[in-house]
Short mmCIF file of C-alpha atoms (C1' of nucleotides) in Angstrom, two decimals:
data_model
loop_
_atom_site.label_atom_id
_atom_site.label_comp_id
_atom_site.label_asym_id
_atom_site.label_seq_id
_atom_site.Cartn_x
_atom_site.Cartn_y
_atom_site.Cartn_z
CA MET A 654 2.00 5.50 -40.48
CA ASN A 655 4.70 3.63 -38.67
CA HIS A 656 7.39 5.90 -37.22
CA LEU A 657 10.88 4.88 -36.29
CA PRO A 658 10.99 3.24 -32.87
CA PRO A 659 12.55 5.57 -30.27
CA THR A 660 14.99 2.86 -29.16
CA ARG A 661 16.06 -0.48 -30.46
CA ARG A 662 13.43 -3.18 -30.70
CA GLY A 663 12.67 -5.55 -27.89
CA GLU A 664 13.38 -3.36 -24.95
CA ALA A 665 9.85 -2.04 -24.57
CA ARG A 666 9.01 -4.82 -22.11
CA GLU A 667 11.84 -3.78 -19.80
CA ARG A 668 10.80 -0.12 -20.07
CA LEU A 669 7.22 -1.06 -19.18
CA LEU A 670 8.39 -2.96 -16.10
CA GLU A 671 10.59 -0.08 -14.94
CA LEU A 672 7.84 2.50 -15.47
CA ALA A 673 5.27 0.25 -13.80
CA GLU A 674 7.44 -0.21 -10.73
CA GLU A 675 7.88 3.51 -10.27
CA ALA A 676 4.17 4.18 -10.75
CA VAL A 677 3.02 1.34 -8.49
CA LEU A 678 5.30 2.49 -5.67
CA ALA A 679 3.83 5.98 -5.97
CA LYS A 680 0.13 5.27 -6.55
CA GLY A 681 -0.54 1.60 -6.06
CA PHE A 682 -1.28 -1.06 -8.64
CA ALA A 683 -4.94 -0.35 -9.34
CA ALA A 684 -4.29 3.35 -9.92
CA THR A 685 -1.54 2.64 -12.42
CA SER A 686 -3.20 2.59 -15.83
CA ILE A 687 -2.02 0.65 -18.82
CA ASP A 688 -2.63 3.69 -21.01
CA GLU A 689 -0.26 5.76 -18.88
CA LEU A 690 2.46 3.11 -19.06
CA VAL A 691 2.29 2.65 -22.81
CA ALA A 692 2.29 6.41 -23.38
CA ALA A 693 5.42 6.80 -21.24
CA ALA A 694 7.09 3.81 -22.88
CA GLY A 695 6.36 5.17 -26.34
CA ILE A 696 4.35 2.19 -27.53
CA THR A 697 0.67 1.42 -28.05
CA LYS A 698 -1.83 -0.47 -25.96
CA SER A 699 -1.60 -3.40 -28.38
CA GLY A 700 2.12 -3.52 -27.68
CA PHE A 701 1.41 -3.90 -24.00
CA PHE A 702 -0.90 -6.85 -24.54
CA TYR A 703 1.71 -8.44 -26.76
CA HIS A 704 4.11 -8.60 -23.80
CA PHE A 705 1.61 -9.23 -20.98
CA ARG A 706 -1.58 -11.24 -21.23
CA ASP A 707 -3.27 -8.94 -18.70
CA LYS A 708 -2.46 -6.68 -15.79
CA ASN A 709 -2.00 -9.59 -13.43
CA THR A 710 0.75 -10.96 -15.67
CA LEU A 711 2.44 -7.57 -15.49
CA ALA A 712 2.24 -7.72 -11.69
CA LYS A 713 3.88 -11.12 -11.59
CA ALA A 714 6.69 -10.01 -13.92
CA MET A 715 7.25 -6.87 -11.81
CA LEU A 716 7.52 -8.86 -8.61
CA LEU A 717 9.86 -11.48 -10.09
CA ARG A 718 12.12 -8.76 -11.46
CA TYR A 719 12.11 -6.93 -8.14
CA LEU A 720 12.87 -10.02 -6.04
CA GLU A 721 15.71 -11.09 -8.35
CA ARG A 722 17.33 -7.65 -8.33
CA ASP A 723 17.09 -7.38 -4.58
CA LYS A 724 18.53 -10.81 -4.01
CA ALA A 725 21.42 -10.19 -6.40
CA LEU A 726 22.23 -6.83 -4.80
CA LEU A 727 22.37 -8.14 -1.24
CA ASP A 728 24.05 -11.41 -2.13
CA ASP A 729 26.81 -9.42 -3.77
CA LEU A 730 27.12 -7.05 -0.83
CA PHE A 731 27.24 -9.68 1.90
CA SER A 732 29.58 -11.97 -0.02
CA ARG A 733 31.99 -9.03 -0.40
CA ALA A 734 31.70 -8.43 3.35
CA ASP A 735 32.45 -12.10 4.02
CA GLU A 736 35.60 -11.91 1.92
CA LEU A 737 36.88 -9.09 4.08
CA ASN A 738 36.44 -11.05 7.27
CA GLU A 739 36.58 -14.69 8.31
CA ASP A 740 34.72 -14.30 11.57
CA PRO A 741 30.95 -14.77 11.03
CA LEU A 742 29.94 -12.05 13.49
CA HIS A 743 32.39 -9.44 12.23
CA GLY A 744 31.64 -10.33 8.62
CA PHE A 745 27.93 -9.81 9.24
CA LEU A 746 28.52 -6.53 11.08
CA VAL A 747 30.67 -5.28 8.20
CA GLY A 748 27.93 -6.31 5.76
CA LEU A 749 25.31 -4.36 7.74
CA LYS A 750 27.59 -1.31 7.78
CA MET A 751 28.06 -1.55 4.02
CA PHE A 752 24.33 -1.99 3.57
CA ALA A 753 23.59 1.13 5.62
CA GLU A 754 26.12 3.09 3.54
CA LEU A 755 24.57 1.85 0.32
CA LEU A 756 21.13 2.95 1.53
CA ALA A 757 22.43 6.34 2.63
CA ASP A 758 23.94 6.95 -0.81
CA LEU A 759 20.77 6.18 -2.75
CA PRO A 760 19.54 9.02 -4.95
CA ASP A 761 16.77 11.12 -3.49
CA ASN A 762 13.84 9.72 -5.45
CA TYR A 763 12.16 7.96 -2.62
CA PRO A 764 12.77 4.25 -2.55
CA GLY A 765 10.13 1.71 -1.68
CA CYS A 766 9.65 -2.01 -1.57
CA LEU A 767 7.39 -3.58 -4.16
CA ALA A 768 6.80 -6.58 -1.90
CA ALA A 769 5.44 -4.28 0.82
CA SER A 770 3.29 -2.41 -1.67
CA PHE A 771 1.85 -5.68 -3.03
CA CYS A 772 1.23 -6.98 0.46
CA TYR A 773 -1.10 -4.04 1.22
CA GLN A 774 -3.01 -4.75 -2.01
CA ASP A 775 -2.89 -8.52 -1.97
CA GLN A 776 -6.55 -9.06 -2.81
CA LEU A 777 -5.80 -7.66 -6.26
CA PHE A 778 -3.47 -10.53 -7.05
CA ASP A 779 -3.81 -14.27 -7.46
CA ALA A 780 -2.44 -16.92 -5.10
CA GLU A 781 0.70 -17.39 -7.19
CA ILE A 782 1.81 -13.80 -6.67
CA ARG A 783 1.07 -13.92 -2.95
CA ALA A 784 3.09 -17.13 -2.72
CA LEU A 785 6.02 -15.53 -4.57
CA ASN A 786 5.93 -12.64 -2.13
CA ALA A 787 5.86 -14.93 0.90
CA GLU A 788 8.68 -17.03 -0.53
CA GLY A 789 10.79 -13.89 -0.93
CA MET A 790 10.36 -13.02 2.74
CA LEU A 791 11.09 -16.59 3.84
CA ASP A 792 14.23 -16.55 1.73
CA TRP A 793 15.58 -13.61 3.68
CA ARG A 794 14.70 -15.32 6.95
CA ARG A 795 16.67 -18.42 5.93
CA ARG A 796 19.69 -16.46 4.72
CA PHE A 797 19.97 -14.38 7.87
CA ARG A 798 19.16 -17.29 10.13
CA SER A 799 22.00 -19.42 8.79
CA ARG A 800 24.37 -16.53 9.53
CA PHE A 801 23.06 -16.23 13.07
CA GLU A 802 23.48 -19.96 13.62
CA ALA A 803 27.15 -19.68 12.67
CA ILE A 804 27.53 -16.62 14.88
CA ALA A 805 25.74 -18.15 17.87
CA THR A 806 27.97 -21.24 17.96
CA ARG A 807 31.07 -19.08 18.26
CA TYR A 808 29.49 -16.29 20.35
CA PRO A 809 26.71 -17.56 22.61
CA PRO A 810 24.15 -14.76 23.02
CA TRP A 811 23.68 -13.09 26.37
CA GLU A 812 20.18 -14.39 26.58
CA PRO A 813 18.22 -16.99 24.63
CA VAL A 814 16.98 -15.49 21.37
CA ASP A 815 14.68 -16.78 18.63
CA LEU A 816 16.97 -16.76 15.58
CA ASP A 817 14.03 -16.73 13.14
CA ALA A 818 12.63 -13.62 14.81
CA LEU A 819 16.07 -12.02 14.83
CA ALA A 820 16.37 -12.74 11.10
CA ASP A 821 12.87 -11.38 10.45
CA MET A 822 13.83 -8.26 12.38
CA ALA A 823 16.18 -7.24 9.59
CA THR A 824 13.40 -7.45 7.00
CA ALA A 825 10.93 -5.75 9.31
CA LEU A 826 13.29 -2.86 10.01
CA VAL A 827 13.98 -2.31 6.32
CA GLU A 828 10.27 -2.37 5.48
CA GLY A 829 9.42 -0.12 8.41
CA GLY A 830 12.35 2.18 7.73
CA LEU A 831 11.21 2.59 4.13
CA ILE A 832 7.71 3.51 5.29
CA LEU A 833 8.99 6.03 7.84
CA GLY A 834 11.44 7.45 5.31
CA ARG A 835 8.70 7.91 2.74
CA ALA A 836 6.15 9.33 5.17
CA LEU A 837 8.63 11.77 6.73
CA ASN A 838 10.54 12.39 3.50
CA ASP A 839 13.80 11.72 5.30
CA SER A 840 16.38 9.48 3.64
CA ARG A 841 18.47 9.17 6.82
CA ILE A 842 15.89 7.08 8.66
CA LEU A 843 16.37 3.81 6.79
CA PRO A 844 20.19 3.63 7.11
CA GLY A 845 19.82 4.71 10.74
CA GLN A 846 17.53 1.76 11.47
CA VAL A 847 19.96 -0.65 9.81
CA LEU A 848 22.75 0.67 12.03
CA LEU A 849 20.56 0.30 15.12
CA TYR A 850 19.91 -3.31 14.12
CA ARG A 851 23.67 -3.72 13.83
CA ASP A 852 24.06 -2.35 17.37
CA PHE A 853 21.50 -4.85 18.64
CA VAL A 854 23.26 -7.78 16.99
CA ARG A 855 26.59 -6.60 18.39
CA LEU A 856 25.17 -6.20 21.91
CA LEU A 857 23.50 -9.60 21.78
CA PHE A 858 26.52 -11.59 20.69
CA GLN A 859 29.49 -9.56 21.82
CA THR A 860 31.86 -11.11 24.34
CA VAL A 861 32.05 -9.08 27.53
CA MET W 921 -40.15 3.43 -2.87
CA ASN W 922 -38.37 4.23 0.30
CA HIS W 923 -37.74 1.21 2.50
CA LEU W 924 -37.10 1.22 6.19
CA PRO W 925 -33.48 1.96 6.99
CA PRO W 926 -31.68 -1.22 8.13
CA THR W 927 -30.30 0.54 11.20
CA ARG W 928 -30.98 3.77 12.92
CA ARG W 929 -30.32 6.92 10.97
CA GLY W 930 -27.00 8.68 11.06
CA GLU W 931 -24.68 5.80 11.49
CA ALA W 932 -24.17 5.15 7.78
CA ARG W 933 -21.10 7.39 7.79
CA GLU W 934 -19.40 5.29 10.45
CA ARG W 935 -20.31 2.09 8.62
CA LEU W 936 -18.81 3.50 5.42
CA LEU W 937 -15.56 4.35 7.19
CA GLU W 938 -15.29 0.91 8.76
CA LEU W 939 -16.00 -0.88 5.47
CA ALA W 940 -13.62 1.40 3.60
CA GLU W 941 -10.79 0.72 6.03
CA GLU W 942 -11.16 -3.02 5.65
CA ALA W 943 -11.32 -2.81 1.86
CA VAL W 944 -8.40 -0.38 1.54
CA LEU W 945 -6.17 -2.58 3.69
CA ALA W 946 -7.00 -5.53 1.44
CA LYS W 947 -7.00 -3.96 -2.03
CA GLY W 948 -5.68 -0.44 -1.83
CA PHE W 949 -7.56 2.84 -2.11
CA ALA W 950 -7.96 3.08 -5.89
CA ALA W 951 -9.33 -0.46 -6.13
CA THR W 952 -11.95 0.23 -3.46
CA SER W 953 -15.07 1.33 -5.30
CA ILE W 954 -17.72 3.63 -3.93
CA ASP W 955 -20.40 1.33 -5.32
CA GLU W 956 -19.04 -1.59 -3.33
CA LEU W 957 -18.97 0.45 -0.12
CA VAL W 958 -22.52 1.77 -0.44
CA ALA W 959 -23.86 -1.69 -1.32
CA ALA W 960 -22.22 -3.17 1.79
CA ALA W 961 -23.39 -0.26 3.95
CA GLY W 962 -26.95 -0.61 2.69
CA ILE W 963 -27.27 2.91 1.30
CA THR W 964 -27.15 4.47 -2.17
CA LYS W 965 -24.42 6.30 -3.99
CA SER W 966 -26.16 9.60 -3.33
CA GLY W 967 -25.96 8.82 0.37
CA PHE W 968 -22.22 8.46 0.06
CA PHE W 969 -21.86 11.87 -1.55
CA TYR W 970 -24.01 13.39 1.16
CA HIS W 971 -21.39 12.37 3.75
CA PHE W 972 -18.23 12.83 1.66
CA ARG W 973 -17.68 15.46 -1.01
CA ASP W 974 -15.52 13.03 -2.99
CA LYS W 975 -13.23 10.05 -2.53
CA ASN W 976 -10.39 12.20 -1.25
CA THR W 977 -12.60 13.45 1.58
CA LEU W 978 -13.32 9.83 2.48
CA ALA W 979 -9.57 9.15 2.58
CA LYS W 980 -8.96 12.03 4.94
CA ALA W 981 -11.78 10.94 7.26
CA MET W 982 -10.46 7.36 7.25
CA LEU W 983 -6.96 8.46 8.17
CA LEU W 984 -8.12 10.81 10.94
CA ARG W 985 -10.29 8.07 12.43
CA TYR W 986 -7.44 5.57 12.23
CA LEU W 987 -4.86 7.87 13.81
CA GLU W 988 -7.20 8.85 16.64
CA ARG W 989 -8.09 5.24 17.46
CA ASP W 990 -4.48 4.15 17.41
CA LYS W 991 -3.37 6.99 19.63
CA ALA W 992 -6.17 6.37 22.13
CA LEU W 993 -5.40 2.64 22.26
CA LEU W 994 -1.70 3.03 22.94
CA ASP W 995 -2.06 6.00 25.26
CA ASP W 996 -4.40 3.93 27.37
CA LEU W 997 -2.08 0.92 27.33
CA PHE W 998 1.10 2.77 28.26
CA SER W 999 -0.55 4.89 30.92
CA ARG W 1000 -1.83 1.70 32.56
CA ALA W 1001 1.71 0.33 32.41
CA ASP W 1002 3.04 3.50 34.03
CA GLU W 1003 0.59 3.14 36.89
CA LEU W 1004 1.95 -0.30 37.64
CA ASN W 1005 5.51 0.93 37.89
CA GLU W 1006 7.24 4.11 38.94
CA ASP W 1007 10.56 3.40 37.26
CA PRO W 1008 10.59 4.76 33.68
CA LEU W 1009 12.52 1.80 32.24
CA HIS W 1010 10.47 -0.88 33.93
CA GLY W 1011 7.24 0.93 33.14
CA PHE W 1012 8.18 1.06 29.48
CA LEU W 1013 9.21 -2.60 29.43
CA VAL W 1014 5.90 -3.57 31.03
CA GLY W 1015 4.09 -1.45 28.43
CA LEU W 1016 5.90 -3.23 25.59
CA LYS W 1017 5.05 -6.61 27.10
CA MET W 1018 1.39 -5.62 27.35
CA PHE W 1019 1.48 -4.33 23.80
CA ALA W 1020 2.91 -7.61 22.52
CA GLU W 1021 0.19 -9.53 24.37
CA LEU W 1022 -2.50 -7.30 22.93
CA LEU W 1023 -1.14 -7.90 19.42
CA ALA W 1024 -0.92 -11.65 20.00
CA ASP W 1025 -4.56 -11.76 21.07
CA LEU W 1026 -5.92 -9.95 18.04
CA PRO W 1027 -8.50 -11.89 16.06
CA ASP W 1028 -7.18 -13.64 12.99
CA ASN W 1029 -8.46 -11.26 10.33
CA TYR W 1030 -5.19 -9.87 9.27
CA PRO W 1031 -4.40 -6.48 10.72
CA GLY W 1032 -2.71 -3.71 8.81
CA CYS W 1033 -1.76 -0.08 9.21
CA LEU W 1034 -3.71 2.46 7.19
CA ALA W 1035 -0.81 4.90 7.43
CA ALA W 1036 1.52 2.37 5.78
CA SER W 1037 -1.04 1.61 3.11
CA PHE W 1038 -1.51 5.32 2.35
CA CYS W 1039 2.23 5.87 2.28
CA TYR W 1040 2.62 3.39 -0.59
CA GLN W 1041 -0.15 5.20 -2.51
CA ASP W 1042 0.64 8.75 -1.53
CA GLN W 1043 0.37 10.21 -5.03
CA LEU W 1044 -3.37 9.51 -4.87
CA PHE W 1045 -3.81 11.95 -2.02
CA ASP W 1046 -3.38 15.67 -1.51
CA ALA W 1047 -0.70 17.36 0.56
CA GLU W 1048 -3.01 17.66 3.58
CA ILE W 1049 -3.38 13.88 3.88
CA ARG W 1050 0.34 13.31 3.44
CA ALA W 1051 1.01 15.90 6.16
CA LEU W 1052 -1.47 14.20 8.52
CA ASN W 1053 0.30 10.90 7.95
CA ALA W 1054 3.74 12.40 8.61
CA GLU W 1055 2.46 14.14 11.72
CA GLY W 1056 1.16 10.82 13.03
CA MET W 1057 4.61 9.25 12.67
CA LEU W 1058 6.32 12.24 14.27
CA ASP W 1059 3.90 12.04 17.15
CA TRP W 1060 5.03 8.49 17.95
CA ARG W 1061 8.65 9.57 17.71
CA ARG W 1062 8.07 12.34 20.25
CA ARG W 1063 6.13 10.12 22.64
CA PHE W 1064 8.72 7.36 22.68
CA ARG W 1065 11.63 9.79 22.72
CA SER W 1066 10.44 11.52 25.87
CA ARG W 1067 10.26 8.14 27.58
CA PHE W 1068 13.79 7.31 26.48
CA GLU W 1069 15.06 10.65 27.78
CA ALA W 1070 13.65 9.83 31.21
CA ILE W 1071 15.11 6.34 31.05
CA ALA W 1072 18.55 7.50 29.86
CA THR W 1073 19.00 9.93 32.73
CA ARG W 1074 18.47 7.15 35.27
CA TYR W 1075 20.11 4.35 33.24
CA PRO W 1076 22.90 5.64 31.01
CA PRO W 1077 23.03 3.42 27.91
CA TRP W 1078 25.99 1.13 27.33
CA GLU W 1079 26.89 3.04 24.21
CA PRO W 1080 25.76 6.37 22.76
CA VAL W 1081 22.43 5.96 20.98
CA ASP W 1082 20.31 8.30 18.84
CA LEU W 1083 17.08 8.49 20.85
CA ASP W 1084 15.06 9.63 17.82
CA ALA W 1085 16.20 6.59 15.89
CA LEU W 1086 15.48 4.34 18.86
CA ALA W 1087 11.97 5.81 19.05
CA ASP W 1088 11.47 5.40 15.28
CA MET W 1089 12.58 1.79 15.63
CA ALA W 1090 9.38 0.98 17.50
CA THR W 1091 7.24 2.35 14.68
CA ALA W 1092 9.43 0.70 12.04
CA LEU W 1093 9.22 -2.70 13.72
CA VAL W 1094 5.45 -2.51 14.02
CA GLU W 1095 5.08 -1.51 10.37
CA GLY W 1096 7.57 -4.12 9.24
CA GLY W 1097 6.10 -6.76 11.52
CA LEU W 1098 2.65 -6.11 10.06
CA ILE W 1099 4.00 -6.54 6.53
CA LEU W 1100 5.79 -9.78 7.38
CA GLY W 1101 2.77 -11.06 9.26
CA ARG W 1102 0.48 -10.35 6.32
CA ALA W 1103 2.85 -11.74 3.70
CA LEU W 1104 3.58 -14.92 5.64
CA ASN W 1105 0.09 -15.18 7.14
CA ASP W 1106 1.59 -15.63 10.59
CA SER W 1107 0.14 -13.64 13.47
CA ARG W 1108 3.03 -14.48 15.80
CA ILE W 1109 5.56 -12.39 13.90
CA LEU W 1110 4.37 -8.94 14.99
CA PRO W 1111 4.24 -9.63 18.75
CA GLY W 1112 7.61 -11.41 18.39
CA GLN W 1113 9.18 -8.31 16.90
CA VAL W 1114 7.79 -6.14 19.68
CA LEU W 1115 9.32 -8.48 22.25
CA LEU W 1116 12.68 -8.37 20.42
CA TYR W 1117 12.53 -4.57 20.56
CA ARG W 1118 11.88 -4.91 24.27
CA ASP W 1119 14.99 -7.10 24.58
CA PHE W 1120 17.03 -4.48 22.75
CA VAL W 1121 15.83 -1.68 25.02
CA ARG W 1122 16.54 -3.80 28.07
CA LEU W 1123 20.04 -4.71 26.85
CA LEU W 1124 20.82 -1.09 26.01
CA PHE W 1125 19.83 0.42 29.33
CA GLN W 1126 20.16 -2.40 31.81
CA THR W 1127 22.63 -2.00 34.63
CA VAL W 1128 25.29 -4.70 34.60
"C1'" DG K 1000 12.76 -14.68 -49.98
"C1'" DC K 1001 10.45 -16.31 -45.90
"C1'" DC K 1002 9.41 -16.51 -41.07
"C1'" DG K 1003 9.02 -14.99 -36.51
"C1'" DT K 1004 9.35 -11.18 -33.25
"C1'" DA K 1005 7.72 -7.07 -31.95
"C1'" DC K 1006 4.99 -4.41 -32.53
"C1'" DT K 1007 0.80 -0.60 -34.86
"C1'" DG K 1008 -4.17 0.78 -35.84
"C1'" DT K 1009 -8.87 0.62 -35.12
"C1'" DA K 1010 -13.01 -0.51 -33.08
"C1'" DC K 1011 -15.56 -1.96 -29.44
"C1'" DC K 1012 -17.71 -3.49 -24.52
"C1'" DG K 1013 -18.73 -2.97 -19.64
"C1'" DC K 1014 -17.73 -0.99 -15.34
"C1'" DA K 1015 -16.50 2.54 -12.05
"C1'" DA K 1016 -15.66 7.49 -10.54
"C1'" DG K 1017 -17.70 11.41 -10.20
"C1'" DT K 1018 -21.39 15.26 -11.22
"C1'" DA K 1019 -25.97 17.17 -11.12
"C1'" DT K 1020 -30.35 17.83 -9.48
"C1'" DA K 1021 -34.82 16.99 -7.71
"C1'" DG K 1022 -37.39 14.51 -4.36
"C1'" DT K 1023 -38.45 11.99 0.30
"C1'" DT K 1024 -38.66 10.73 5.30
"C1'" DA K 1025 -38.23 11.27 10.17
"C1'" DA K 1026 -36.81 13.65 14.09
"C1'" DT K 1027 -36.24 18.26 16.23
"C1'" DT K 1028 -37.50 22.88 17.24
"C1'" DC K 1029 -40.46 26.62 17.91
"C1'" DG Z 1415 -48.80 21.17 14.77
"C1'" DA Z 1416 -46.07 23.62 11.31
"C1'" DA Z 1417 -41.54 24.52 9.76
"C1'" DT Z 1418 -36.97 23.20 9.48
"C1'" DT Z 1419 -33.15 20.27 9.00
"C1'" DA Z 1420 -30.42 15.93 8.64
"C1'" DA Z 1421 -30.05 12.05 6.23
"C1'" DC Z 1422 -30.83 10.28 2.89
"C1'" DT Z 1423 -33.27 8.19 -2.33
"C1'" DA Z 1424 -33.90 8.21 -7.49
"C1'" DT Z 1425 -32.41 9.03 -11.97
"C1'" DA Z 1426 -29.51 10.33 -15.52
"C1'" DC Z 1427 -25.25 11.58 -17.45
"C1'" DT Z 1428 -19.89 12.06 -18.73
"C1'" DT Z 1429 -15.34 10.40 -18.75
"C1'" DG Z 1430 -11.76 7.12 -18.38
"C1'" DC Z 1431 -9.94 2.52 -17.87
"C1'" DG Z 1432 -9.39 -2.65 -18.37
"C1'" DG Z 1433 -9.82 -5.81 -21.56
"C1'" DT Z 1434 -10.98 -8.10 -26.22
"C1'" DA Z 1435 -10.57 -8.80 -31.08
"C1'" DC Z 1436 -8.31 -8.80 -35.11
"C1'" DA Z 1437 -6.02 -7.24 -39.19
"C1'" DG Z 1438 -1.85 -5.20 -40.66
"C1'" DT Z 1439 3.36 -4.09 -40.77
"C1'" DA Z 1440 8.63 -3.28 -40.18
"C1'" DC Z 1441 12.79 -5.56 -39.42
"C1'" DG Z 1442 16.41 -8.98 -38.39
"C1'" DG Z 1443 18.02 -13.67 -39.01
"C1'" DC Z 1444 18.07 -17.96 -41.61
#
DNA sequence: GCCGTACTGTACCGCAAGTATAGTTAATTC
DNA sequence: GAATTAACTATACTTGCGGTACAGTACGGC
């Protein structure tokens, strides 16, 4: 009794990951059942265990996919901003503006960060997944920090500032803005926080 | 076969709430089992259902307890800061400094925000709990906003700023700082972000 | 025509959430 | 000092999920 597959073969794994991400951001990892995922993906439980050894393997694949997508999206955005402007400060400010616009134009299904979700459920996962998550955050710190180093040599800040903390502030504001946006059901909060961060960077480094 | 209660009667409910908060911040709500809580609290499953009609009722009690504690803690801190200083800007800056010091002195068991945790699992809860969570966030916005209104009348900001967004920024940075601190296992991140926020507020409103 | 990929089908185990209901103990109230 | 009430215990059950095991099958590429 084998019916025709609803879509071409081999894409069930990707469908599972997409469905899992949505469900985990809405309910958390433990509350997301394998049965629910396979039903929505149109496959059977055996199909799930063909692609993923267990639920932990699914979690790792979800996180890797999320981190890669995120990195690609923002790399693309900031490299486009750099092309528009040679000055490191103005290029970064343009990038932040573009980022805020991108966030403001997101569809209304409430966005969330899988890394944040995992971090509030980290005892469910093994050390490898926690390390991947930490590495993702450190990656953002390094990327932003190297920009600030270039900016600070040309525009000395008004007052001494910890460039690591300033880089972390971007990540923190995005994570916090997502939480506020979800809790208050207001999609304007996240882009607003990014623009405030932009104001802070401008104030810190701007020449008088 | 009724043994002596390990502690005096009536405090099992409080023990359950404390244990539940710790477990939920580490594993999420769905992964926190009733059996595990009652075993740690030294009571039976029936005892749990005497205090809470079901798991959702536990969630509501946890959130109410968390929001009340948080509010009391910060109200106390900022009112002490106000007593030390009549000027609204300087009083607020002192309060932020004290807040950062309080966060830096927290014991090393990693802190988290129950509201943030709930917000990434909100489909597990009913509308009442989601509304409580949103109201908690709005409350912080109103509290900080009224301070900024007082500050802005005496110290006009360098550039026009959305006071709601500036108030939300405090909440966002705390939530984001908690996430970064947990993910990177670094307790210095959160107080550092609070001090950066303080720098931003000072830069925005300071007279030249 | 064969092999590997991507599955299906069936059957099962153990654990946890949650329900139901009757019974017990200790302090409080009258 | 008897009755009441708060704060539980004890036992038994249903449902659903994670995970295991394993045999079978449809299809595309070589």
